[in-house]
Tab-separated table of C-alpha atoms and ligand atoms in Angstrom:
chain	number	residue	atom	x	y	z
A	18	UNK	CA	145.973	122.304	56.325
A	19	UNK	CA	146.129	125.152	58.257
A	20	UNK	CA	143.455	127.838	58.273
A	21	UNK	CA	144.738	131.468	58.359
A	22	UNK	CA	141.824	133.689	59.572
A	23	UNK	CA	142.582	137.387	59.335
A	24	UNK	CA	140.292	139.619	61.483
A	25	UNK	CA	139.793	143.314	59.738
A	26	UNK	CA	137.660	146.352	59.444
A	27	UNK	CA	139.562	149.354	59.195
A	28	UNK	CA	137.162	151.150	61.577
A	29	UNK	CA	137.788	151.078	65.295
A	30	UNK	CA	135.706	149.511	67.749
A	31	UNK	CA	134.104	147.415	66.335
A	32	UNK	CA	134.599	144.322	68.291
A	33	UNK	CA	137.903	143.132	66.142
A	34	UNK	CA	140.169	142.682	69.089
A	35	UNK	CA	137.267	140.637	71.212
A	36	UNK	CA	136.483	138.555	68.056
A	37	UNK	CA	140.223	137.954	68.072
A	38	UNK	CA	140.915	136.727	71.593
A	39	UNK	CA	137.706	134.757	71.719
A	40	UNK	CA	137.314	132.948	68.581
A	41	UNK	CA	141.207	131.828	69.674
A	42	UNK	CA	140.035	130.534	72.711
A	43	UNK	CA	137.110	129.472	71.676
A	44	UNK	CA	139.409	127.231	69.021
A	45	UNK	CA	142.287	126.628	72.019
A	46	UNK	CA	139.185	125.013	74.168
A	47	UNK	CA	138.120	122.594	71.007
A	48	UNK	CA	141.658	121.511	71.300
A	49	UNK	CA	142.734	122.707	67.996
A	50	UNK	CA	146.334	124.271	68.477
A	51	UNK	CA	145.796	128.017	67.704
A	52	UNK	CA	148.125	130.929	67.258
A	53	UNK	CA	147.053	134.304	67.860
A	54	UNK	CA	148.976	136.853	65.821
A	55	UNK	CA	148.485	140.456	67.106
A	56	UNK	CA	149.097	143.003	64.654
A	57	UNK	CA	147.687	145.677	66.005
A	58	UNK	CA	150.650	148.620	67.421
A	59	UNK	CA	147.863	148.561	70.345
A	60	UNK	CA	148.430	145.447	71.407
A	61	UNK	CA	145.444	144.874	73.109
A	62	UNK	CA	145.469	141.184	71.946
A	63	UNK	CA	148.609	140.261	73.442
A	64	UNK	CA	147.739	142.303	76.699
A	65	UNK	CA	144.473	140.030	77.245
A	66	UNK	CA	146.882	136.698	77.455
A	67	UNK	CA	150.119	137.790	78.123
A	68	UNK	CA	151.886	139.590	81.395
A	69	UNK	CA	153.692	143.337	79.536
A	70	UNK	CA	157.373	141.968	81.515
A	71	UNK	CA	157.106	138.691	79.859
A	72	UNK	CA	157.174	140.136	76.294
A	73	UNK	CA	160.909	140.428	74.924
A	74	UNK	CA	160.948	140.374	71.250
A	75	UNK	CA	157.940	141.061	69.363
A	76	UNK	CA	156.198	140.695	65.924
A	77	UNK	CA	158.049	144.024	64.709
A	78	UNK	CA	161.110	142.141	65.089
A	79	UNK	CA	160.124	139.119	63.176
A	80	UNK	CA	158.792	141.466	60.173
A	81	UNK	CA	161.683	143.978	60.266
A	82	UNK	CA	164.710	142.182	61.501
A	83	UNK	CA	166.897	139.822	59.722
A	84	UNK	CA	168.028	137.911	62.791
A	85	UNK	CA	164.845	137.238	64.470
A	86	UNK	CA	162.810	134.347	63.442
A	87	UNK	CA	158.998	133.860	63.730
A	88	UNK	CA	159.330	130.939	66.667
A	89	UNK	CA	161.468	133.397	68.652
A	90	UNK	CA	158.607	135.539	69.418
A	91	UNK	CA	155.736	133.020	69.672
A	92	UNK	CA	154.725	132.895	73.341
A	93	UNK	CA	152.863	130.306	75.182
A	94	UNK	CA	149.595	131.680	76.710
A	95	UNK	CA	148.374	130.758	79.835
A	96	UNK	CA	145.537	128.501	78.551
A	97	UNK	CA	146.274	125.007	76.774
A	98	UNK	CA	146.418	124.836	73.011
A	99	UNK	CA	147.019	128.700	72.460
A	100	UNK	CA	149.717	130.827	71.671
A	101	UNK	CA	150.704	134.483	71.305
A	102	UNK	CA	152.482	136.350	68.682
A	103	UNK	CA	152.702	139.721	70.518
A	104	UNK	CA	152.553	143.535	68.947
A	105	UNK	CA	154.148	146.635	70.775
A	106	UNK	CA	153.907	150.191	69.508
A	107	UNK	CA	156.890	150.125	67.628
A	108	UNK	CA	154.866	147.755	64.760
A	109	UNK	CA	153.589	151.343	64.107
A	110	UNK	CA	156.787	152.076	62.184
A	111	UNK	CA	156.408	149.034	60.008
A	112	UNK	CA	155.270	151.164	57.254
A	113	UNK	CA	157.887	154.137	56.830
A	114	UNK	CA	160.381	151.070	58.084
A	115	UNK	CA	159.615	149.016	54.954
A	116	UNK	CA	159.018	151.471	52.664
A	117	UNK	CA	160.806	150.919	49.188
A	118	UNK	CA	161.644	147.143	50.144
A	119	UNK	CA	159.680	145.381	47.196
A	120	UNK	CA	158.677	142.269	49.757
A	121	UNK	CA	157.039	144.336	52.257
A	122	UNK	CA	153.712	143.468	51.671
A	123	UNK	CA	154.660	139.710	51.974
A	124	UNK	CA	156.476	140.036	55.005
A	125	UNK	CA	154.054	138.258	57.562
A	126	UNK	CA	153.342	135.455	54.913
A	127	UNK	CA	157.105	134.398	54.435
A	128	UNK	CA	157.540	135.107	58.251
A	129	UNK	CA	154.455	132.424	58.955
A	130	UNK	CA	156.095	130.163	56.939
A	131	UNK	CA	158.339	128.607	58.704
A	132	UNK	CA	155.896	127.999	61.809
A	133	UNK	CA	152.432	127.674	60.272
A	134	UNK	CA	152.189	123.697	59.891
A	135	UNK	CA	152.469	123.447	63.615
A	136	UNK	CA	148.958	125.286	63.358
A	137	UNK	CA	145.411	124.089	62.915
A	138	UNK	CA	144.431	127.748	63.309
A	139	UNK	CA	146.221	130.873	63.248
A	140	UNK	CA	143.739	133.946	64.109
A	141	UNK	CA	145.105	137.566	63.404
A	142	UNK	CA	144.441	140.568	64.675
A	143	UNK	CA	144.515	144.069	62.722
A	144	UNK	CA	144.668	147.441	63.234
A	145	UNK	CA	141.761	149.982	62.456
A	146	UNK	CA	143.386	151.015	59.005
A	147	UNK	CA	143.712	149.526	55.607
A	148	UNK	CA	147.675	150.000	55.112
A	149	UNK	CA	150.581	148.052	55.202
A	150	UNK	CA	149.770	146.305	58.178
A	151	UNK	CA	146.082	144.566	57.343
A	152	UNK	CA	147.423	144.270	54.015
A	153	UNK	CA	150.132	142.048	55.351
A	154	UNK	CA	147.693	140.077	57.615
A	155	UNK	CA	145.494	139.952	53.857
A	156	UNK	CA	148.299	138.769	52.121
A	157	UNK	CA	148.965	135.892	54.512
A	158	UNK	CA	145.448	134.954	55.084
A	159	UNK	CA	143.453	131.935	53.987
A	160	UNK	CA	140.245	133.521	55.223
A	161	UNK	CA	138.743	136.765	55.930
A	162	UNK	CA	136.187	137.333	58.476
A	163	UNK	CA	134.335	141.051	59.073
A	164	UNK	CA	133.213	141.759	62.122
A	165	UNK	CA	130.316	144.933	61.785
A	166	UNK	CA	129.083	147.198	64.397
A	167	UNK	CA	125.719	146.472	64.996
A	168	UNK	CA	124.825	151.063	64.686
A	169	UNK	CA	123.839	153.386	62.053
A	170	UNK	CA	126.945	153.817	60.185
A	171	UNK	CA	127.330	149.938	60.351
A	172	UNK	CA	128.106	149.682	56.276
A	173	UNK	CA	129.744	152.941	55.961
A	174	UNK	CA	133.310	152.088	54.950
A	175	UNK	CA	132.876	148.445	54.395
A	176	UNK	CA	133.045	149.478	50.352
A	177	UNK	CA	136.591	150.343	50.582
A	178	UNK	CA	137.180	147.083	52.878
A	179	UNK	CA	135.913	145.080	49.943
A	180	UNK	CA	138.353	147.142	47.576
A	181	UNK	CA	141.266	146.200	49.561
A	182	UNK	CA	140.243	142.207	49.315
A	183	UNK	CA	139.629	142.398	45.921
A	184	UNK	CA	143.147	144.079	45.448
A	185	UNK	CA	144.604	141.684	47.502
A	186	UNK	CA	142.612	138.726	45.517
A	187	UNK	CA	143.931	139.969	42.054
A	188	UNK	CA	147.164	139.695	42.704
A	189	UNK	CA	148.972	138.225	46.171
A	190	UNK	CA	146.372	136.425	47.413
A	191	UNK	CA	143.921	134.992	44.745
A	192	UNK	CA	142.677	131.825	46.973
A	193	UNK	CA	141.934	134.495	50.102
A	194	UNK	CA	138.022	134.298	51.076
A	195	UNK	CA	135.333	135.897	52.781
A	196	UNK	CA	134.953	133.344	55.776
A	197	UNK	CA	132.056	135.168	57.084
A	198	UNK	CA	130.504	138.566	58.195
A	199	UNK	CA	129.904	138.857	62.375
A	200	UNK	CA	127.534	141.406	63.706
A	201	UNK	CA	128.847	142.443	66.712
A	202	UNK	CA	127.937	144.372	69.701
A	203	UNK	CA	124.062	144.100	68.945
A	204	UNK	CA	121.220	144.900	71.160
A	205	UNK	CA	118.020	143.126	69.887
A	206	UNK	CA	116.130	145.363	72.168
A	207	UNK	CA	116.206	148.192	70.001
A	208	UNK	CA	114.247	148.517	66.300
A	209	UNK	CA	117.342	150.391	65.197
A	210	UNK	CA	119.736	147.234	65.509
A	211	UNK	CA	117.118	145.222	63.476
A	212	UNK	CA	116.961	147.007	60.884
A	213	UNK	CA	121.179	147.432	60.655
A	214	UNK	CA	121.198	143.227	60.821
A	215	UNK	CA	118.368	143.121	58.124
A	216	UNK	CA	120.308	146.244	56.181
A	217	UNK	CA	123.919	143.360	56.988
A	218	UNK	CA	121.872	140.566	55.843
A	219	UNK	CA	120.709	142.308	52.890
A	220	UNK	CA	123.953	143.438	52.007
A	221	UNK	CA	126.215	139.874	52.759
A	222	UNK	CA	123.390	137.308	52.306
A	223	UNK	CA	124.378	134.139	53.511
A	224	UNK	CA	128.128	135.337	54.199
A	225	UNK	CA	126.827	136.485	57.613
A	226	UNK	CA	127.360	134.346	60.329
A	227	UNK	CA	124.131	132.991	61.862
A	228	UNK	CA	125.816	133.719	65.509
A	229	UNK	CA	125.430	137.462	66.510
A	230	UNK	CA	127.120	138.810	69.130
A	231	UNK	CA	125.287	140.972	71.393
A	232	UNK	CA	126.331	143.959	73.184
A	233	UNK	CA	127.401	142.622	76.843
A	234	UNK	CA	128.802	144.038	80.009
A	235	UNK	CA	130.544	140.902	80.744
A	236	UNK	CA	132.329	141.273	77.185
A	237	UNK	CA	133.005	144.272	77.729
A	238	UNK	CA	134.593	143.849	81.370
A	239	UNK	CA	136.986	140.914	80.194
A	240	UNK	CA	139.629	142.581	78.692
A	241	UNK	CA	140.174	144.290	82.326
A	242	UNK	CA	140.822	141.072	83.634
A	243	UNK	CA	143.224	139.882	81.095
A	244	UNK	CA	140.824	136.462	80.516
A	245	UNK	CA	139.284	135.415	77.851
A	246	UNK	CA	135.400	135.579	78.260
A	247	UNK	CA	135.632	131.345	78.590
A	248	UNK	CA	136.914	131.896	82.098
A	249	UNK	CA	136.082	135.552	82.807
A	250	UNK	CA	132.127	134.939	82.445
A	251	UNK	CA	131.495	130.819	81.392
A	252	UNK	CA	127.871	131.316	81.217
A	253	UNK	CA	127.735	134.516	79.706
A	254	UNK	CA	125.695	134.826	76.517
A	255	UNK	CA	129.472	136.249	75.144
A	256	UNK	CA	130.891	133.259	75.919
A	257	UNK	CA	128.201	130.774	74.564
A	258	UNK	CA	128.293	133.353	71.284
A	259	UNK	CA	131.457	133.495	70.941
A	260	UNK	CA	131.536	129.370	71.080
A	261	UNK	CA	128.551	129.201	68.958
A	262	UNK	CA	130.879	131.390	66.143
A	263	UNK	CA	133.882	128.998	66.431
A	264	UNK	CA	131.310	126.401	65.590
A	265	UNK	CA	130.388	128.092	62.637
A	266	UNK	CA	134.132	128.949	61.813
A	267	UNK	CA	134.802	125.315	61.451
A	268	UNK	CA	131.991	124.206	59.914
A	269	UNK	CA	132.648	126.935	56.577
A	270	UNK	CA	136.275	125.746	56.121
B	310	ADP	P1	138.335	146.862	67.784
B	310	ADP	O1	139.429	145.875	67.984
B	310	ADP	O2	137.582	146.671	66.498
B	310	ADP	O3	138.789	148.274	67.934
B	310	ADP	P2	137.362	145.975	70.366
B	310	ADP	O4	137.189	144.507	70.289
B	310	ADP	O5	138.591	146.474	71.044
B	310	ADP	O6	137.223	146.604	68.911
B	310	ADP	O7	136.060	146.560	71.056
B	310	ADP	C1	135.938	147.962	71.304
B	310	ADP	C2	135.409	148.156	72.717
B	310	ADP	O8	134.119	147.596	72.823
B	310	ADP	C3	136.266	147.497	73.789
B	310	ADP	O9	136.235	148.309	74.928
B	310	ADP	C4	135.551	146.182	74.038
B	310	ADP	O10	135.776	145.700	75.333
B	310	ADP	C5	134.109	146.561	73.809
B	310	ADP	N1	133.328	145.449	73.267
B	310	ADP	C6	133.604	144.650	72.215
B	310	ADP	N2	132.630	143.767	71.972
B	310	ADP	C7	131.673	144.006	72.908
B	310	ADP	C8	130.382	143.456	73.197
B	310	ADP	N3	129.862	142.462	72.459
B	310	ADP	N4	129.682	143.979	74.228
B	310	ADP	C9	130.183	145.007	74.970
B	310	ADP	N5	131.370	145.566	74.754
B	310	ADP	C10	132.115	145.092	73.739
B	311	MG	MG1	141.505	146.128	68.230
C-alpha cells in the first residue's frame, strides 16, 4: 500500500521544505520508489532536484486543467528511485481558481489516483498556510507528520494545525494520522531549546519522533547546491538525522 505523507505547519521556516527533500531521499536511497509532490507556489522543493528549463507543465496544471494528467507532470529526478511533481507560482491561484467548484478540496487526491500504486512513498510538500492548498495535500494524505521549530514560539499556532486535521478527519479524510512530530532546527547547546523539546514532548508524548534534527550549516547550505544533504554533506549529522527519521518513518507505518 502506498504511504501518503503530507508535510505541514502553516508557519514558515520551520524546516518543512528540508524535511521534504530529505526524508524523499532518504526513502529514494532505501530503494523505496518515492514521489515528491511540491505544493508549495515557492517551489523550493522542485528547485532542490530539478533544473527551472526542464519544468514544462506543472502541478497547477494537473489540479486545474482538464487535459493534463498527473503522469504528465511527474519528472524524474536526478537520483535513482525519486521523482518530482513540480510547483510554480501560478499554484498560488489555485484558490480563487477553484473557488465555487464543489471538488476542490479533493483535487490532489483524485489527481494521485491514477499514479499512486506505482508509489511506495509519496512525500508532499506544503505551503506556510492552512488553505486550500494543505488542505488538499490533508485530504490526500495517509499520514501527517509536523515538523516544529525548535524556539520560543515553537507551539504557538500548532492549536489551529490540529483544528485543521481534525476537520479534515471528520469528514474527507477519517483514516488520516499523525505519523509523527519532528523537532527541527535544534541546538542542544542552549537551555532554551531543552526546555522547547521537553515543552514538544510534553505536549505530543510519544508522537514525537525520537530523531531531532539539529540546527546545521551544512543543512542549511544544501539547498544552494540543489543536492540533497545525502550527497551535499554524507557525513553530516543532517544527513545521518535525516536517515535516522526515514528509519523511524518506516518503522510507524
Ligand atoms: P519551511 O519549508 O518550513 O519554510 P525550510 O525547510 O525552507 O522551512 O527552512 C527554512 C530555512 O532554514 C531554509 O533557509 C533552510 O535552508 C534552513 N534550514 C532548515 N533546516 C535547517 C537546519 N536543520 N539547520 C540549519 N538550517 C536549516
Ligand atoms: Mg517550504
Amino acid at each position: 500500500m502506498t504511504i501518503v505523507i503530507t508535510i505541514a505547519n502553516q508557519k514558515g521556516g520551520v524546516g518543512k521544505t528540508t524535511t521534504a527533500i530529505n526524508l524523499a531521499a532518504a526513502l529514494a536511497a532505501k530503494k523505496k520508489k518515492t514521489l515528491l509532490v511540491d505544493m508549495d507556489p515557492q517551489g523550493n522543493s522542485t528547485i532542490s532536484f530539478l533544473q527551472d528549463e526542464s519544468i514544462d507543465k506543472s502541478i497547477y496544471d494537473a489540479l486545474t486543467g482538464t487535459t493534463t494528467q498527473l503522469k504528465e507532470v511527474v519528472h524524474k529526478a536526478d537520483l535513482d528511485h525519486l521523482w518530482i511533481v513540480p510547483s510554480r507560482i501560478s499554484l498560488a491561484k489555485l484558490e480563487s481558481k477553484l473557488i465555487g467548484d464543489f471538488d476542490a478540496h479533493f483535487r490532489l487526491r483524485d489527481r494521485l489516483e491514477s499514479v499512486r500504486a506505482e508509489y511506495d512513498f509519496i512525500i508532499i510538500d506544503t505551503p506556510p498556510t492552512l488553505g486550500l492548498i494543505t488542505v488538499n495535500a490533508l485530504v490526500a494524505a495517509s499520514h501527517l507528520l509536523i515538523p516544529i521549530q525548535s524556539s520560543y514560539y515553537a507551539l504557538e499556532g500548532t492549536d489551529d494545525l490540529l483544528e485543521t486535521l481534525d476537520k479534515v478527519k471528520s469528514r474527507p479524510n477519517p483514516d488520516l494520522q499523525v505519523i509523527g512530530v519532528l523537532i527541527t532546527l535544534h541546538d542542544k547547546r542552549t537551555t532554551l531549546s531543552r526546555d522547547v523539546a521537553q515543552k514538544i514532548q510534553e505536549a505530543f508524548g510519544d508522537k514525537v519522533f525520537k530523531t531531532v534534527i539539529s540546527r546545521s550549516i551544512r543543512l542549511e547550505e544544501s539547498p544552494a547546491y540543489k543536492e540533497s544533504i545525502f550527497s551535499f554533506a554524507p557525513h553530516s549529522s543532517g544527513a545521518f538525522e535525516y536517515y535516522s527519521l526515514s528509519e523511524e518513518v518506516m518503522a510507524r507505518v
